[in-house]
Every structure is written in structure tokens, then in C-alpha cells.
Amino acid sequence: MKRTAVFPGSFDPFTIGHESIVRRSLSLFDEVVVAVGKNSTKATLYSLEQRVEWVKNIFQDEPRVSADLFDGLTVTYCKNKNLRFILRGLRTSGDFEFERGIATINRAMESDIETVFILSLPEHSAISSTIIREIVKSGGDASQFVPGAVKL
Ligand code: ADP
């Protein structure tokens, strides 16, 4: 059976840190679905359609990576699609504490779904979508932090 991971997130916008996690995960998984979530609590800068489109363009060269969007819980999405692995990236101990909570609750809800973590490259550990949005809103140039296909 194919090992397919879901990489869920807001990706507002998708960064070179996200791209690196996805590409590195291809040594573990046969396929990766980048699932752009409609987060009910977060107001996003970029539209859902724009974020999905970026993912498709970034991974045009990689047939093992696809883009999708979802609403609601990640575990519900996984269950509906019959997918057993959630991929997440870790930059800092702060990320770890946050992710540990989510992964523990996800596991309590769906014990057959495993969350797999990949540590960010040191040079990507300071890159966040939040900082990029702040740069963009202030009229700065954040292009070095996003893949070439992402036109901010
Ligand atoms: P969410 O809204 O779910 O936090 P994000 O789009 O912010 O989604 O991030 C999606 C995933 O990518 C998370 O696991 C996050 O920790 C990880 N991530 C974010 N930025 C980076 C980065 N620079 N390097 C590696 N992983 C990252």
C-alpha cells in the first residue's frame, strides 16, 4: 500500500520552510498531499484559491506532491481520504509544545493516524508565514523567504 502523508496548514503564504519539509518528506512517503485548511479562527491575507494555486505551481515538477483544501478537523479529512500520516514541521521548542498538544489530541481521536515530525533546516527556523505577512503589509520585500512561484 502507498504511504501517503497529509501536510496540513494555513500556508498564508507558503514559504521555503514549508517547501523544504515537503521535499524532504518524500524520502519517507510515496506521496504527500499539501492540504490548505480553511481555518475558522485565523483571518488570512491570501485567498484559499490563491494558496492552493501556489502549492500546485511550486510542485509542478514533483508528481508525488498534490494540493487540496479542507474544512474542519485534520483527522476528519484524513479519515475521509483514508490517509494515515500527518506531516508537520518543527522549528523551535515552541513549535514542539504546540504540536505535541495537537498530535496527542489527534491520536486520542483517531488512534490509527500517526503524526510525523521533521525538523526544519537551521536556516529556515526563523521563517514564518506570520513574519512574511507583516513584511508584506508594511510594503517590504519578502521574496527571499518564499518559493519563486509565490508572487506576494
Ligand atoms: P498552521 O496554521 O497549521 O500552523 P502553517 O502554515 O503555519 O500552519 O504551518 C504548517 C506546518 O509547517 C506546521 O507544522 C509548521 O510548524 C510548519 N512550518 C512553518 N514554517 C516552517 C519553517 N520555516 N520550516 C519548517 N516548518 C515550518
PDB file of C-alpha atoms and ligand atoms in Angstrom:
ATOM      1  CA  MET A   1       0.000   0.000   0.000  1.00  0.00           C
ATOM      2  CA  LYS A   2       1.190   3.503  -0.798  1.00  0.00           C
ATOM      3  CA  ARG A   3       2.343   5.630   2.097  1.00  0.00           C
ATOM      4  CA  THR A   4       0.704   8.994   1.723  1.00  0.00           C
ATOM      5  CA  ALA A   5       1.119  11.866   4.160  1.00  0.00           C
ATOM      6  CA  VAL A   6      -1.065  14.904   4.605  1.00  0.00           C
ATOM      7  CA  PHE A   7       0.781  18.178   5.232  1.00  0.00           C
ATOM      8  CA  PRO A   8      -1.952  20.409   6.653  1.00  0.00           C
ATOM      9  CA  GLY A   9      -1.616  24.115   7.307  1.00  0.00           C
ATOM     10  CA  SER A  10      -2.738  27.622   6.540  1.00  0.00           C
ATOM     11  CA  PHE A  11       0.228  28.353   4.261  1.00  0.00           C
ATOM     12  CA  ASP A  12      -0.613  32.067   4.320  1.00  0.00           C
ATOM     13  CA  PRO A  13       1.705  32.249   2.403  1.00  0.00           C
ATOM     14  CA  PHE A  14       3.637  29.031   1.588  1.00  0.00           C
ATOM     15  CA  THR A  15       7.331  29.541   2.466  1.00  0.00           C
ATOM     16  CA  ILE A  16      10.662  27.956   1.559  1.00  0.00           C
ATOM     17  CA  GLY A  17      10.490  26.344   5.020  1.00  0.00           C
ATOM     18  CA  HIS A  18       7.249  24.556   4.073  1.00  0.00           C
ATOM     19  CA  GLU A  19       8.686  23.556   0.694  1.00  0.00           C
ATOM     20  CA  SER A  20      11.769  22.062   2.302  1.00  0.00           C
ATOM     21  CA  ILE A  21       9.695  19.946   4.733  1.00  0.00           C
ATOM     22  CA  VAL A  22       7.578  18.577   1.861  1.00  0.00           C
ATOM     23  CA  ARG A  23      10.546  17.756  -0.387  1.00  0.00           C
ATOM     24  CA  ARG A  24      12.491  16.118   2.447  1.00  0.00           C
ATOM     25  CA  SER A  25       9.453  14.053   3.456  1.00  0.00           C
ATOM     26  CA  LEU A  26       9.470  12.380   0.028  1.00  0.00           C
ATOM     27  CA  SER A  27      12.232  10.092   1.283  1.00  0.00           C
ATOM     28  CA  LEU A  28       9.734   8.765   3.849  1.00  0.00           C
ATOM     29  CA  PHE A  29       6.472   8.865   1.903  1.00  0.00           C
ATOM     30  CA  ASP A  30       5.416   7.825  -1.595  1.00  0.00           C
ATOM     31  CA  GLU A  31       3.083  10.790  -1.881  1.00  0.00           C
ATOM     32  CA  VAL A  32       2.323  13.982   0.011  1.00  0.00           C
ATOM     33  CA  VAL A  33      -0.941  15.917  -0.092  1.00  0.00           C
ATOM     34  CA  VAL A  34      -0.484  19.548   0.915  1.00  0.00           C
ATOM     35  CA  ALA A  35      -3.876  20.331   2.429  1.00  0.00           C
ATOM     36  CA  VAL A  36      -4.669  24.013   2.751  1.00  0.00           C
ATOM     37  CA  GLY A  37      -7.079  24.464   5.638  1.00  0.00           C
ATOM     38  CA  LYS A  38      -9.941  26.891   5.958  1.00  0.00           C
ATOM     39  CA  ASN A  39      -9.071  27.927   9.493  1.00  0.00           C
ATOM     40  CA  SER A  40     -12.175  29.270  11.198  1.00  0.00           C
ATOM     41  CA  THR A  41     -10.268  31.394  13.709  1.00  0.00           C
ATOM     42  CA  LYS A  42      -7.483  32.843  11.546  1.00  0.00           C
ATOM     43  CA  ALA A  43      -8.105  35.768   9.199  1.00  0.00           C
ATOM     44  CA  THR A  44      -5.878  35.116   6.200  1.00  0.00           C
ATOM     45  CA  LEU A  45      -4.097  37.582   3.934  1.00  0.00           C
ATOM     46  CA  TYR A  46      -4.302  35.388   0.829  1.00  0.00           C
ATOM     47  CA  SER A  47      -7.389  33.599  -0.508  1.00  0.00           C
ATOM     48  CA  LEU A  48      -7.778  29.861  -0.220  1.00  0.00           C
ATOM     49  CA  GLU A  49      -7.750  29.542  -4.024  1.00  0.00           C
ATOM     50  CA  GLN A  50      -4.524  31.553  -4.265  1.00  0.00           C
ATOM     51  CA  ARG A  51      -2.813  29.406  -1.624  1.00  0.00           C
ATOM     52  CA  VAL A  52      -3.833  26.151  -3.327  1.00  0.00           C
ATOM     53  CA  GLU A  53      -2.713  27.514  -6.706  1.00  0.00           C
ATOM     54  CA  TRP A  54       0.721  28.361  -5.298  1.00  0.00           C
ATOM     55  CA  VAL A  55       1.184  24.817  -3.989  1.00  0.00           C
ATOM     56  CA  LYS A  56       0.272  23.374  -7.409  1.00  0.00           C
ATOM     57  CA  ASN A  57       2.784  25.667  -9.121  1.00  0.00           C
ATOM     58  CA  ILE A  58       5.593  25.082  -6.632  1.00  0.00           C
ATOM     59  CA  PHE A  59       5.364  21.304  -7.044  1.00  0.00           C
ATOM     60  CA  GLN A  60       4.708  21.244 -10.791  1.00  0.00           C
ATOM     61  CA  ASP A  61       7.997  19.330 -11.125  1.00  0.00           C
ATOM     62  CA  GLU A  62       7.038  16.746  -8.491  1.00  0.00           C
ATOM     63  CA  PRO A  63       4.176  14.381  -9.404  1.00  0.00           C
ATOM     64  CA  ARG A  64       4.255  12.839  -5.936  1.00  0.00           C
ATOM     65  CA  VAL A  65       3.025  16.076  -4.352  1.00  0.00           C
ATOM     66  CA  SER A  66      -0.559  17.278  -4.786  1.00  0.00           C
ATOM     67  CA  ALA A  67      -2.605  20.157  -3.409  1.00  0.00           C
ATOM     68  CA  ASP A  68      -6.017  20.050  -1.799  1.00  0.00           C
ATOM     69  CA  LEU A  69      -8.139  22.174   0.509  1.00  0.00           C
ATOM     70  CA  PHE A  70     -10.135  21.183   3.523  1.00  0.00           C
ATOM     71  CA  ASP A  71     -12.567  22.495   6.065  1.00  0.00           C
ATOM     72  CA  GLY A  72     -12.796  21.251   9.627  1.00  0.00           C
ATOM     73  CA  LEU A  73     -10.580  18.855  11.523  1.00  0.00           C
ATOM     74  CA  THR A  74      -7.420  17.394  10.000  1.00  0.00           C
ATOM     75  CA  VAL A  75      -8.250  13.939  11.396  1.00  0.00           C
ATOM     76  CA  THR A  76     -11.684  14.040   9.760  1.00  0.00           C
ATOM     77  CA  TYR A  77     -10.054  14.919   6.445  1.00  0.00           C
ATOM     78  CA  CYS A  78      -7.579  12.027   6.871  1.00  0.00           C
ATOM     79  CA  LYS A  79     -10.344   9.595   7.778  1.00  0.00           C
ATOM     80  CA  ASN A  80     -12.465  10.609   4.762  1.00  0.00           C
ATOM     81  CA  LYS A  81      -9.498  10.237   2.413  1.00  0.00           C
ATOM     82  CA  ASN A  82      -8.268   7.064   4.128  1.00  0.00           C
ATOM     83  CA  LEU A  83      -4.866   8.611   4.913  1.00  0.00           C
ATOM     84  CA  ARG A  84      -2.851   7.557   7.963  1.00  0.00           C
ATOM     85  CA  PHE A  85       0.004  10.029   8.300  1.00  0.00           C
ATOM     86  CA  ILE A  86       0.005  13.710   9.225  1.00  0.00           C
ATOM     87  CA  LEU A  87       3.241  15.559   8.455  1.00  0.00           C
ATOM     88  CA  ARG A  88       4.274  18.622  10.460  1.00  0.00           C
ATOM     89  CA  GLY A  89       7.421  20.709  10.617  1.00  0.00           C
ATOM     90  CA  LEU A  90       9.212  21.728  13.801  1.00  0.00           C
ATOM     91  CA  ARG A  91      11.262  24.917  14.055  1.00  0.00           C
ATOM     92  CA  THR A  92      11.576  25.573  17.760  1.00  0.00           C
ATOM     93  CA  SER A  93      10.736  24.191  21.187  1.00  0.00           C
ATOM     94  CA  GLY A  94       7.656  26.434  20.992  1.00  0.00           C
ATOM     95  CA  ASP A  95       6.527  24.578  17.873  1.00  0.00           C
ATOM     96  CA  PHE A  96       7.208  21.308  19.668  1.00  0.00           C
ATOM     97  CA  GLU A  97       4.998  22.142  22.654  1.00  0.00           C
ATOM     98  CA  PHE A  98       2.196  23.340  20.395  1.00  0.00           C
ATOM     99  CA  GLU A  99       2.443  20.374  18.038  1.00  0.00           C
ATOM    100  CA  ARG A 100       2.686  17.881  20.873  1.00  0.00           C
ATOM    101  CA  GLY A 101      -0.698  19.038  22.160  1.00  0.00           C
ATOM    102  CA  ILE A 102      -2.371  18.782  18.772  1.00  0.00           C
ATOM    103  CA  ALA A 103      -0.813  15.416  17.917  1.00  0.00           C
ATOM    104  CA  THR A 104      -1.809  13.969  21.305  1.00  0.00           C
ATOM    105  CA  ILE A 105      -5.417  15.058  20.876  1.00  0.00           C
ATOM    106  CA  ASN A 106      -5.483  13.862  17.262  1.00  0.00           C
ATOM    107  CA  ARG A 107      -4.225  10.496  18.395  1.00  0.00           C
ATOM    108  CA  ALA A 108      -6.852  10.306  21.124  1.00  0.00           C
ATOM    109  CA  MET A 109      -9.497  10.927  18.467  1.00  0.00           C
ATOM    110  CA  GLU A 110      -8.061   8.632  15.779  1.00  0.00           C
ATOM    111  CA  SER A 111      -5.544   6.151  17.157  1.00  0.00           C
ATOM    112  CA  ASP A 112      -4.582   4.758  13.744  1.00  0.00           C
ATOM    113  CA  ILE A 113      -3.392   8.131  12.432  1.00  0.00           C
ATOM    114  CA  GLU A 114       0.255   8.947  13.207  1.00  0.00           C
ATOM    115  CA  THR A 115       1.788  12.408  13.186  1.00  0.00           C
ATOM    116  CA  VAL A 116       5.321  12.511  11.787  1.00  0.00           C
ATOM    117  CA  PHE A 117       7.592  15.477  12.522  1.00  0.00           C
ATOM    118  CA  ILE A 118      10.517  16.742  10.502  1.00  0.00           C
ATOM    119  CA  LEU A 119      12.904  19.316  11.985  1.00  0.00           C
ATOM    120  CA  SER A 120      13.302  22.425   9.901  1.00  0.00           C
ATOM    121  CA  LEU A 121      16.684  23.216   8.429  1.00  0.00           C
ATOM    122  CA  PRO A 122      18.513  25.675  10.730  1.00  0.00           C
ATOM    123  CA  GLU A 123      18.417  28.343   8.025  1.00  0.00           C
ATOM    124  CA  HIS A 124      14.616  28.059   7.858  1.00  0.00           C
ATOM    125  CA  SER A 125      13.923  28.082  11.577  1.00  0.00           C
ATOM    126  CA  ALA A 126      13.170  31.812  11.746  1.00  0.00           C
ATOM    127  CA  ILE A 127      10.877  31.858   8.721  1.00  0.00           C
ATOM    128  CA  SER A 128       7.165  32.033   9.446  1.00  0.00           C
ATOM    129  CA  SER A 129       4.122  32.976   7.408  1.00  0.00           C
ATOM    130  CA  THR A 130       3.270  35.482  10.139  1.00  0.00           C
ATOM    131  CA  ILE A 131       6.548  37.395   9.701  1.00  0.00           C
ATOM    132  CA  ILE A 132       6.154  37.331   5.919  1.00  0.00           C
ATOM    133  CA  ARG A 133       2.641  38.776   6.191  1.00  0.00           C
ATOM    134  CA  GLU A 134       3.992  41.566   8.403  1.00  0.00           C
ATOM    135  CA  ILE A 135       6.708  42.393   5.853  1.00  0.00           C
ATOM    136  CA  VAL A 136       4.160  42.407   3.009  1.00  0.00           C
ATOM    137  CA  LYS A 137       1.670  44.565   4.923  1.00  0.00           C
ATOM    138  CA  SER A 138       4.460  47.069   5.609  1.00  0.00           C
ATOM    139  CA  GLY A 139       5.455  47.202   1.961  1.00  0.00           C
ATOM    140  CA  GLY A 140       8.713  45.247   2.306  1.00  0.00           C
ATOM    141  CA  ASP A 141      10.228  42.606   0.045  1.00  0.00           C
ATOM    142  CA  ALA A 142       9.835  39.073   1.457  1.00  0.00           C
ATOM    143  CA  SER A 143      10.583  37.241  -1.790  1.00  0.00           C
ATOM    144  CA  GLN A 144      13.725  35.551  -0.420  1.00  0.00           C
ATOM    145  CA  PHE A 145      11.563  33.625   2.071  1.00  0.00           C
ATOM    146  CA  VAL A 146       9.084  32.153  -0.418  1.00  0.00           C
ATOM    147  CA  PRO A 147       9.455  29.814  -3.430  1.00  0.00           C
ATOM    148  CA  GLY A 148       9.808  31.551  -6.799  1.00  0.00           C
ATOM    149  CA  ALA A 149       6.251  30.575  -7.790  1.00  0.00           C
ATOM    150  CA  VAL A 150       4.827  32.588  -4.896  1.00  0.00           C
ATOM    151  CA  LYS A 151       4.276  36.143  -6.050  1.00  0.00           C
ATOM    152  CA  LEU A 152       3.466  38.114  -2.917  1.00  0.00           C
TER     153      LEU A 152
HETATM  154  P1  ADP B   1      -0.787  26.216  10.816  1.00  0.00           P
HETATM  155  O1  ADP B   1      -1.740  27.318  10.522  1.00  0.00           O
HETATM  156  O2  ADP B   1      -1.426  24.864  10.892  1.00  0.00           O
HETATM  157  O3  ADP B   1       0.172  26.466  11.958  1.00  0.00           O
HETATM  158  P2  ADP B   1       1.343  26.835   8.973  1.00  0.00           P
HETATM  159  O4  ADP B   1       1.056  27.132   7.560  1.00  0.00           O
HETATM  160  O5  ADP B   1       1.762  27.991   9.822  1.00  0.00           O
HETATM  161  O6  ADP B   1       0.065  26.111   9.506  1.00  0.00           O
HETATM  162  O7  ADP B   1       2.435  25.701   9.102  1.00  0.00           O
HETATM  163  C1  ADP B   1       2.220  24.402   8.619  1.00  0.00           C
HETATM  164  C2  ADP B   1       3.306  23.474   9.150  1.00  0.00           C
HETATM  165  O8  ADP B   1       4.576  23.899   8.677  1.00  0.00           O
HETATM  166  C3  ADP B   1       3.439  23.461  10.668  1.00  0.00           C
HETATM  167  O9  ADP B   1       3.774  22.145  11.078  1.00  0.00           O
HETATM  168  C4  ADP B   1       4.579  24.389  10.944  1.00  0.00           C
HETATM  169  O10 ADP B   1       5.229  24.094  12.165  1.00  0.00           O
HETATM  170  C5  ADP B   1       5.460  24.101   9.758  1.00  0.00           C
HETATM  171  N1  ADP B   1       6.342  25.219   9.420  1.00  0.00           N
HETATM  172  C6  ADP B   1       6.025  26.517   9.331  1.00  0.00           C
HETATM  173  N2  ADP B   1       7.087  27.255   8.979  1.00  0.00           N
HETATM  174  C7  ADP B   1       8.123  26.391   8.844  1.00  0.00           C
HETATM  175  C8  ADP B   1       9.518  26.547   8.539  1.00  0.00           C
HETATM  176  N3  ADP B   1      10.069  27.750   8.317  1.00  0.00           N
HETATM  177  N4  ADP B   1      10.288  25.439   8.500  1.00  0.00           N
HETATM  178  C9  ADP B   1       9.735  24.240   8.761  1.00  0.00           C
HETATM  179  N5  ADP B   1       8.447  24.024   9.081  1.00  0.00           N
HETATM  180  C10 ADP B   1       7.648  25.086   9.126  1.00  0.00           C
END
